[in-house]
Amino acid sequence: MRLLVLGGTRFLGRAIVDEAIRRGYDVTTFSRGLSGEPRPGAEALHGDRTSSADLARLAERDFDFVIDTSTIAPRHVTASAQLLAPRVGHYTYVSTISVYADYPREPVDEDSAVLDCPADADGTIESLGYGELKAGSERAVAEAFPERHLIARPGLIVGPHETMGRLPWWLTRIARGGAVLAPGDPDRPVRLTDARDLAAWLIDNSRRRIPGIINVPGSEDARFGDLLTTCGEMTRADRHTGLDLRWVRDQVLLDAGIEPWSELPMWAPDIPELAGIWTVSGGRAIRTGFRYRPLTDTVHDTWAWLRLEAAARGTELSNLAVGGPSASGAPPVGLDPAKEEQVLAGLG
């Protein structure tokens, strides 16, 4: 199988390349080369998709399928898809559940209304909006590959090599020990998808040339308390005193000025604006073969990766910076320790 990955050097793209090489596929990546190189075994082509001259490097190549993990303006996705249409059997575009017009306020499924953005739109996340940019890119792929495209709409993706740093932040925070500010209700759902599971499913369904739109919102089995407790077990935090989670009501945290999702990663308080965040329909992904690995496996492997990263960089885990601005343009995650101490001190 000849696979082209548009991207392929960071997080999900890296996981796709790794899985395809493991299966013995002939893998080619096309990226600017700014985030490193794919693992040995993949052919690396360098180019900027916003440049017609660079994109032309793909004009004489044939592939069985392409998986696009990038986040660029719809008009550039249109150019790529139109160029590849005569030479590629199937196009999979990795989008996001943020394309839904009513998300995260309302429950959504694959038939829910999507944000309005044309396939020829130009601009950035800042000028268009993340969800709008992705929605326009979906339309670009659908127009260039009618009946030969899969639109995957994942939710929260975690696992080794995570670039945003949500799960890494909780792991390093809990490993630091002491009283940990835990947001809201420990029984509240949190839906996570391991990038490696998503990569395997994307390859399976691209190879099978499954068409259509499929949400991948994450497993329904986990709770926030499970997540933080598992982080404690994996990091063996406060070996002598045990894991000390201080669960604090949503309103107390909001009144303290703590930002949901960013300062306390994955925290979605019980407010109308986020009422539907964990109620995205995911049955279609299960019916097409998606299998979520246990939460413990994802947390364990992410912690092992973090320790290796710290050793490779010659730094303490507490100083390891793995997050940064995300593809969605969101700011880096994490709560300032002084702010956390201030809120904990105010609890009495």
PDB file of N, CA, C and O in Angstrom, residues 197-239:
ATOM      1  N   ASP A 197      -4.469   4.825  18.696  1.00  0.00           N
ATOM      2  CA  ASP A 197      -5.724   4.169  18.305  1.00  0.00           C
ATOM      3  C   ASP A 197      -6.351   4.886  17.112  1.00  0.00           C
ATOM      4  O   ASP A 197      -6.869   4.249  16.190  1.00  0.00           O
ATOM      5  N   LEU A 198      -6.313   6.212  17.148  1.00  0.00           N
ATOM      6  CA  LEU A 198      -6.853   6.983  16.033  1.00  0.00           C
ATOM      7  C   LEU A 198      -6.067   6.716  14.759  1.00  0.00           C
ATOM      8  O   LEU A 198      -6.649   6.555  13.678  1.00  0.00           O
ATOM      9  N   ALA A 199      -4.750   6.641  14.877  1.00  0.00           N
ATOM     10  CA  ALA A 199      -3.908   6.380  13.709  1.00  0.00           C
ATOM     11  C   ALA A 199      -4.244   5.028  13.076  1.00  0.00           C
ATOM     12  O   ALA A 199      -4.393   4.924  11.850  1.00  0.00           O
ATOM     13  N   ALA A 200      -4.375   4.004  13.902  1.00  0.00           N
ATOM     14  CA  ALA A 200      -4.687   2.671  13.377  1.00  0.00           C
ATOM     15  C   ALA A 200      -6.044   2.656  12.684  1.00  0.00           C
ATOM     16  O   ALA A 200      -6.201   2.071  11.603  1.00  0.00           O
ATOM     17  N   TRP A 201      -7.025   3.303  13.294  1.00  0.00           N
ATOM     18  CA  TRP A 201      -8.364   3.359  12.701  1.00  0.00           C
ATOM     19  C   TRP A 201      -8.365   4.150  11.400  1.00  0.00           C
ATOM     20  O   TRP A 201      -9.019   3.760  10.427  1.00  0.00           O
ATOM     21  N   LEU A 202      -7.659   5.260  11.349  1.00  0.00           N
ATOM     22  CA  LEU A 202      -7.580   6.051  10.118  1.00  0.00           C
ATOM     23  C   LEU A 202      -6.971   5.239   8.982  1.00  0.00           C
ATOM     24  O   LEU A 202      -7.453   5.271   7.843  1.00  0.00           O
ATOM     25  N   ILE A 203      -5.917   4.508   9.280  1.00  0.00           N
ATOM     26  CA  ILE A 203      -5.281   3.700   8.245  1.00  0.00           C
ATOM     27  C   ILE A 203      -6.212   2.582   7.793  1.00  0.00           C
ATOM     28  O   ILE A 203      -6.372   2.326   6.587  1.00  0.00           O
ATOM     29  N   ASP A 204      -6.853   1.906   8.743  1.00  0.00           N
ATOM     30  CA  ASP A 204      -7.782   0.823   8.396  1.00  0.00           C
ATOM     31  C   ASP A 204      -8.862   1.308   7.438  1.00  0.00           C
ATOM     32  O   ASP A 204      -9.138   0.688   6.404  1.00  0.00           O
ATOM     33  N   ASN A 205      -9.496   2.416   7.784  1.00  0.00           N
ATOM     34  CA  ASN A 205     -10.641   2.868   7.004  1.00  0.00           C
ATOM     35  C   ASN A 205     -10.238   3.606   5.741  1.00  0.00           C
ATOM     36  O   ASN A 205     -11.016   3.665   4.776  1.00  0.00           O
ATOM     37  N   SER A 206      -9.045   4.154   5.703  1.00  0.00           N
ATOM     38  CA  SER A 206      -8.533   4.701   4.451  1.00  0.00           C
ATOM     39  C   SER A 206      -8.216   3.571   3.481  1.00  0.00           C
ATOM     40  O   SER A 206      -8.545   3.647   2.288  1.00  0.00           O
ATOM     41  N   ARG A 207      -7.594   2.533   3.987  1.00  0.00           N
ATOM     42  CA  ARG A 207      -7.284   1.379   3.132  1.00  0.00           C
ATOM     43  C   ARG A 207      -8.560   0.745   2.599  1.00  0.00           C
ATOM     44  O   ARG A 207      -8.626   0.340   1.439  1.00  0.00           O
ATOM     45  N   ARG A 208      -9.595   0.696   3.429  1.00  0.00           N
ATOM     46  CA  ARG A 208     -10.882   0.126   3.008  1.00  0.00           C
ATOM     47  C   ARG A 208     -11.693   1.105   2.165  1.00  0.00           C
ATOM     48  O   ARG A 208     -12.744   0.755   1.653  1.00  0.00           O
ATOM     49  N   ARG A 209     -11.208   2.347   2.072  1.00  0.00           N
ATOM     50  CA  ARG A 209     -11.871   3.410   1.310  1.00  0.00           C
ATOM     51  C   ARG A 209     -13.290   3.658   1.809  1.00  0.00           C
ATOM     52  O   ARG A 209     -14.242   3.834   1.036  1.00  0.00           O
ATOM     53  N   ILE A 210     -13.411   3.694   3.131  1.00  0.00           N
ATOM     54  CA  ILE A 210     -14.698   4.030   3.748  1.00  0.00           C
ATOM     55  C   ILE A 210     -15.006   5.496   3.459  1.00  0.00           C
ATOM     56  O   ILE A 210     -14.192   6.370   3.743  1.00  0.00           O
ATOM     57  N   PRO A 211     -16.164   5.815   2.908  1.00  0.00           N
ATOM     58  CA  PRO A 211     -16.515   7.213   2.652  1.00  0.00           C
ATOM     59  C   PRO A 211     -17.375   7.798   3.769  1.00  0.00           C
ATOM     60  O   PRO A 211     -17.920   7.071   4.599  1.00  0.00           O
ATOM     61  N   GLY A 212     -17.475   9.103   3.782  1.00  0.00           N
ATOM     62  CA  GLY A 212     -18.428   9.749   4.678  1.00  0.00           C
ATOM     63  C   GLY A 212     -17.774  10.529   5.798  1.00  0.00           C
ATOM     64  O   GLY A 212     -16.607  10.904   5.737  1.00  0.00           O
ATOM     65  N   ILE A 213     -18.555  10.775   6.839  1.00  0.00           N
ATOM     66  CA  ILE A 213     -18.159  11.583   7.989  1.00  0.00           C
ATOM     67  C   ILE A 213     -18.315  10.754   9.253  1.00  0.00           C
ATOM     68  O   ILE A 213     -19.359  10.131   9.466  1.00  0.00           O
ATOM     69  N   ILE A 214     -17.286  10.735  10.089  1.00  0.00           N
ATOM     70  CA  ILE A 214     -17.323   9.928  11.307  1.00  0.00           C
ATOM     71  C   ILE A 214     -16.708  10.706  12.463  1.00  0.00           C
ATOM     72  O   ILE A 214     -15.563  11.157  12.387  1.00  0.00           O
ATOM     73  N   ASN A 215     -17.471  10.829  13.549  1.00  0.00           N
ATOM     74  CA  ASN A 215     -16.957  11.423  14.780  1.00  0.00           C
ATOM     75  C   ASN A 215     -16.132  10.409  15.555  1.00  0.00           C
ATOM     76  O   ASN A 215     -16.482   9.220  15.609  1.00  0.00           O
ATOM     77  N   VAL A 216     -15.070  10.878  16.177  1.00  0.00           N
ATOM     78  CA  VAL A 216     -14.280  10.045  17.087  1.00  0.00           C
ATOM     79  C   VAL A 216     -14.106  10.848  18.385  1.00  0.00           C
ATOM     80  O   VAL A 216     -13.058  11.446  18.631  1.00  0.00           O
ATOM     81  N   PRO A 217     -15.149  10.874  19.222  1.00  0.00           N
ATOM     82  CA  PRO A 217     -15.134  11.778  20.373  1.00  0.00           C
ATOM     83  C   PRO A 217     -14.429  11.257  21.612  1.00  0.00           C
ATOM     84  O   PRO A 217     -14.278  11.990  22.587  1.00  0.00           O
ATOM     85  N   GLY A 218     -14.005  10.004  21.612  1.00  0.00           N
ATOM     86  CA  GLY A 218     -13.333   9.443  22.778  1.00  0.00           C
ATOM     87  C   GLY A 218     -14.190   8.430  23.508  1.00  0.00           C
ATOM     88  O   GLY A 218     -15.410   8.379  23.361  1.00  0.00           O
ATOM     89  N   SER A 219     -13.524   7.620  24.320  1.00  0.00           N
ATOM     90  CA  SER A 219     -14.201   6.582  25.086  1.00  0.00           C
ATOM     91  C   SER A 219     -15.172   7.189  26.092  1.00  0.00           C
ATOM     92  O   SER A 219     -14.916   8.251  26.665  1.00  0.00           O
ATOM     93  N   GLU A 220     -16.263   6.486  26.333  1.00  0.00           N
ATOM     94  CA  GLU A 220     -17.254   6.932  27.308  1.00  0.00           C
ATOM     95  C   GLU A 220     -17.014   6.325  28.691  1.00  0.00           C
ATOM     96  O   GLU A 220     -17.820   6.537  29.603  1.00  0.00           O
ATOM     97  N   ASP A 221     -15.920   5.613  28.867  1.00  0.00           N
ATOM     98  CA  ASP A 221     -15.705   4.872  30.110  1.00  0.00           C
ATOM     99  C   ASP A 221     -15.024   5.670  31.211  1.00  0.00           C
ATOM    100  O   ASP A 221     -15.138   5.322  32.385  1.00  0.00           O
ATOM    101  N   ALA A 222     -14.287   6.725  30.866  1.00  0.00           N
ATOM    102  CA  ALA A 222     -13.447   7.403  31.856  1.00  0.00           C
ATOM    103  C   ALA A 222     -14.192   8.513  32.586  1.00  0.00           C
ATOM    104  O   ALA A 222     -15.097   9.147  32.037  1.00  0.00           O
ATOM    105  N   ARG A 223     -13.760   8.759  33.811  1.00  0.00           N
ATOM    106  CA  ARG A 223     -14.220   9.885  34.620  1.00  0.00           C
ATOM    107  C   ARG A 223     -12.987  10.696  35.031  1.00  0.00           C
ATOM    108  O   ARG A 223     -11.884  10.187  35.066  1.00  0.00           O
ATOM    109  N   PHE A 224     -13.217  11.980  35.350  1.00  0.00           N
ATOM    110  CA  PHE A 224     -12.082  12.842  35.683  1.00  0.00           C
ATOM    111  C   PHE A 224     -11.328  12.310  36.895  1.00  0.00           C
ATOM    112  O   PHE A 224     -10.094  12.365  36.952  1.00  0.00           O
ATOM    113  N   GLY A 225     -12.053  11.790  37.863  1.00  0.00           N
ATOM    114  CA  GLY A 225     -11.385  11.202  39.016  1.00  0.00           C
ATOM    115  C   GLY A 225     -10.511  10.028  38.633  1.00  0.00           C
ATOM    116  O   GLY A 225      -9.405   9.853  39.168  1.00  0.00           O
ATOM    117  N   ASP A 226     -10.993   9.199  37.694  1.00  0.00           N
ATOM    118  CA  ASP A 226     -10.189   8.084  37.196  1.00  0.00           C
ATOM    119  C   ASP A 226      -8.894   8.594  36.578  1.00  0.00           C
ATOM    120  O   ASP A 226      -7.815   8.024  36.801  1.00  0.00           O
ATOM    121  N   LEU A 227      -9.014   9.647  35.785  1.00  0.00           N
ATOM    122  CA  LEU A 227      -7.847  10.190  35.093  1.00  0.00           C
ATOM    123  C   LEU A 227      -6.782  10.651  36.081  1.00  0.00           C
ATOM    124  O   LEU A 227      -5.607  10.275  35.976  1.00  0.00           O
ATOM    125  N   LEU A 228      -7.180  11.450  37.064  1.00  0.00           N
ATOM    126  CA  LEU A 228      -6.188  11.989  37.996  1.00  0.00           C
ATOM    127  C   LEU A 228      -5.638  10.911  38.921  1.00  0.00           C
ATOM    128  O   LEU A 228      -4.446  10.920  39.253  1.00  0.00           O
ATOM    129  N   THR A 229      -6.481   9.985  39.316  1.00  0.00           N
ATOM    130  CA  THR A 229      -6.002   8.879  40.155  1.00  0.00           C
ATOM    131  C   THR A 229      -4.996   8.024  39.399  1.00  0.00           C
ATOM    132  O   THR A 229      -3.965   7.609  39.949  1.00  0.00           O
ATOM    133  N   THR A 230      -5.273   7.770  38.135  1.00  0.00           N
ATOM    134  CA  THR A 230      -4.344   6.983  37.322  1.00  0.00           C
ATOM    135  C   THR A 230      -3.026   7.723  37.145  1.00  0.00           C
ATOM    136  O   THR A 230      -1.951   7.105  37.180  1.00  0.00           O
ATOM    137  N   CYS A 231      -3.086   9.042  36.955  1.00  0.00           N
ATOM    138  CA  CYS A 231      -1.849   9.822  36.877  1.00  0.00           C
ATOM    139  C   CYS A 231      -1.037   9.662  38.157  1.00  0.00           C
ATOM    140  O   CYS A 231       0.189   9.531  38.128  1.00  0.00           O
ATOM    141  N   GLY A 232      -1.733   9.656  39.298  1.00  0.00           N
ATOM    142  CA  GLY A 232      -1.046   9.466  40.566  1.00  0.00           C
ATOM    143  C   GLY A 232      -0.411   8.097  40.679  1.00  0.00           C
ATOM    144  O   GLY A 232       0.723   7.948  41.155  1.00  0.00           O
ATOM    145  N   GLU A 233      -1.129   7.088  40.223  1.00  0.00           N
ATOM    146  CA  GLU A 233      -0.584   5.727  40.289  1.00  0.00           C
ATOM    147  C   GLU A 233       0.645   5.577  39.404  1.00  0.00           C
ATOM    148  O   GLU A 233       1.630   4.924  39.789  1.00  0.00           O
ATOM    149  N   MET A 234       0.608   6.168  38.229  1.00  0.00           N
ATOM    150  CA  MET A 234       1.725   6.020  37.299  1.00  0.00           C
ATOM    151  C   MET A 234       2.958   6.799  37.735  1.00  0.00           C
ATOM    152  O   MET A 234       4.091   6.369  37.525  1.00  0.00           O
ATOM    153  N   THR A 235       2.747   7.949  38.340  1.00  0.00           N
ATOM    154  CA  THR A 235       3.890   8.769  38.742  1.00  0.00           C
ATOM    155  C   THR A 235       4.338   8.465  40.164  1.00  0.00           C
ATOM    156  O   THR A 235       5.368   8.980  40.606  1.00  0.00           O
ATOM    157  N   ARG A 236       3.546   7.661  40.872  1.00  0.00           N
ATOM    158  CA  ARG A 236       3.828   7.339  42.268  1.00  0.00           C
ATOM    159  C   ARG A 236       4.004   8.621  43.083  1.00  0.00           C
ATOM    160  O   ARG A 236       4.939   8.774  43.868  1.00  0.00           O
ATOM    161  N   ALA A 237       3.096   9.543  42.840  1.00  0.00           N
ATOM    162  CA  ALA A 237       3.189  10.852  43.482  1.00  0.00           C
ATOM    163  C   ALA A 237       3.089  10.729  45.006  1.00  0.00           C
ATOM    164  O   ALA A 237       2.297   9.943  45.532  1.00  0.00           O
ATOM    165  N   ASP A 238       3.894  11.540  45.695  1.00  0.00           N
ATOM    166  CA  ASP A 238       3.893  11.580  47.159  1.00  0.00           C
ATOM    167  C   ASP A 238       3.856  10.163  47.736  1.00  0.00           C
ATOM    168  O   ASP A 238       2.913   9.742  48.382  1.00  0.00           O
ATOM    169  N   ARG A 239       4.913   9.431  47.489  1.00  0.00           N
ATOM    170  CA  ARG A 239       4.940   8.021  47.887  1.00  0.00           C
ATOM    171  C   ARG A 239       4.614   7.828  49.366  1.00  0.00           C
ATOM    172  O   ARG A 239       4.026   6.833  49.756  1.00  0.00           O
TER     173      ARG A 239
END
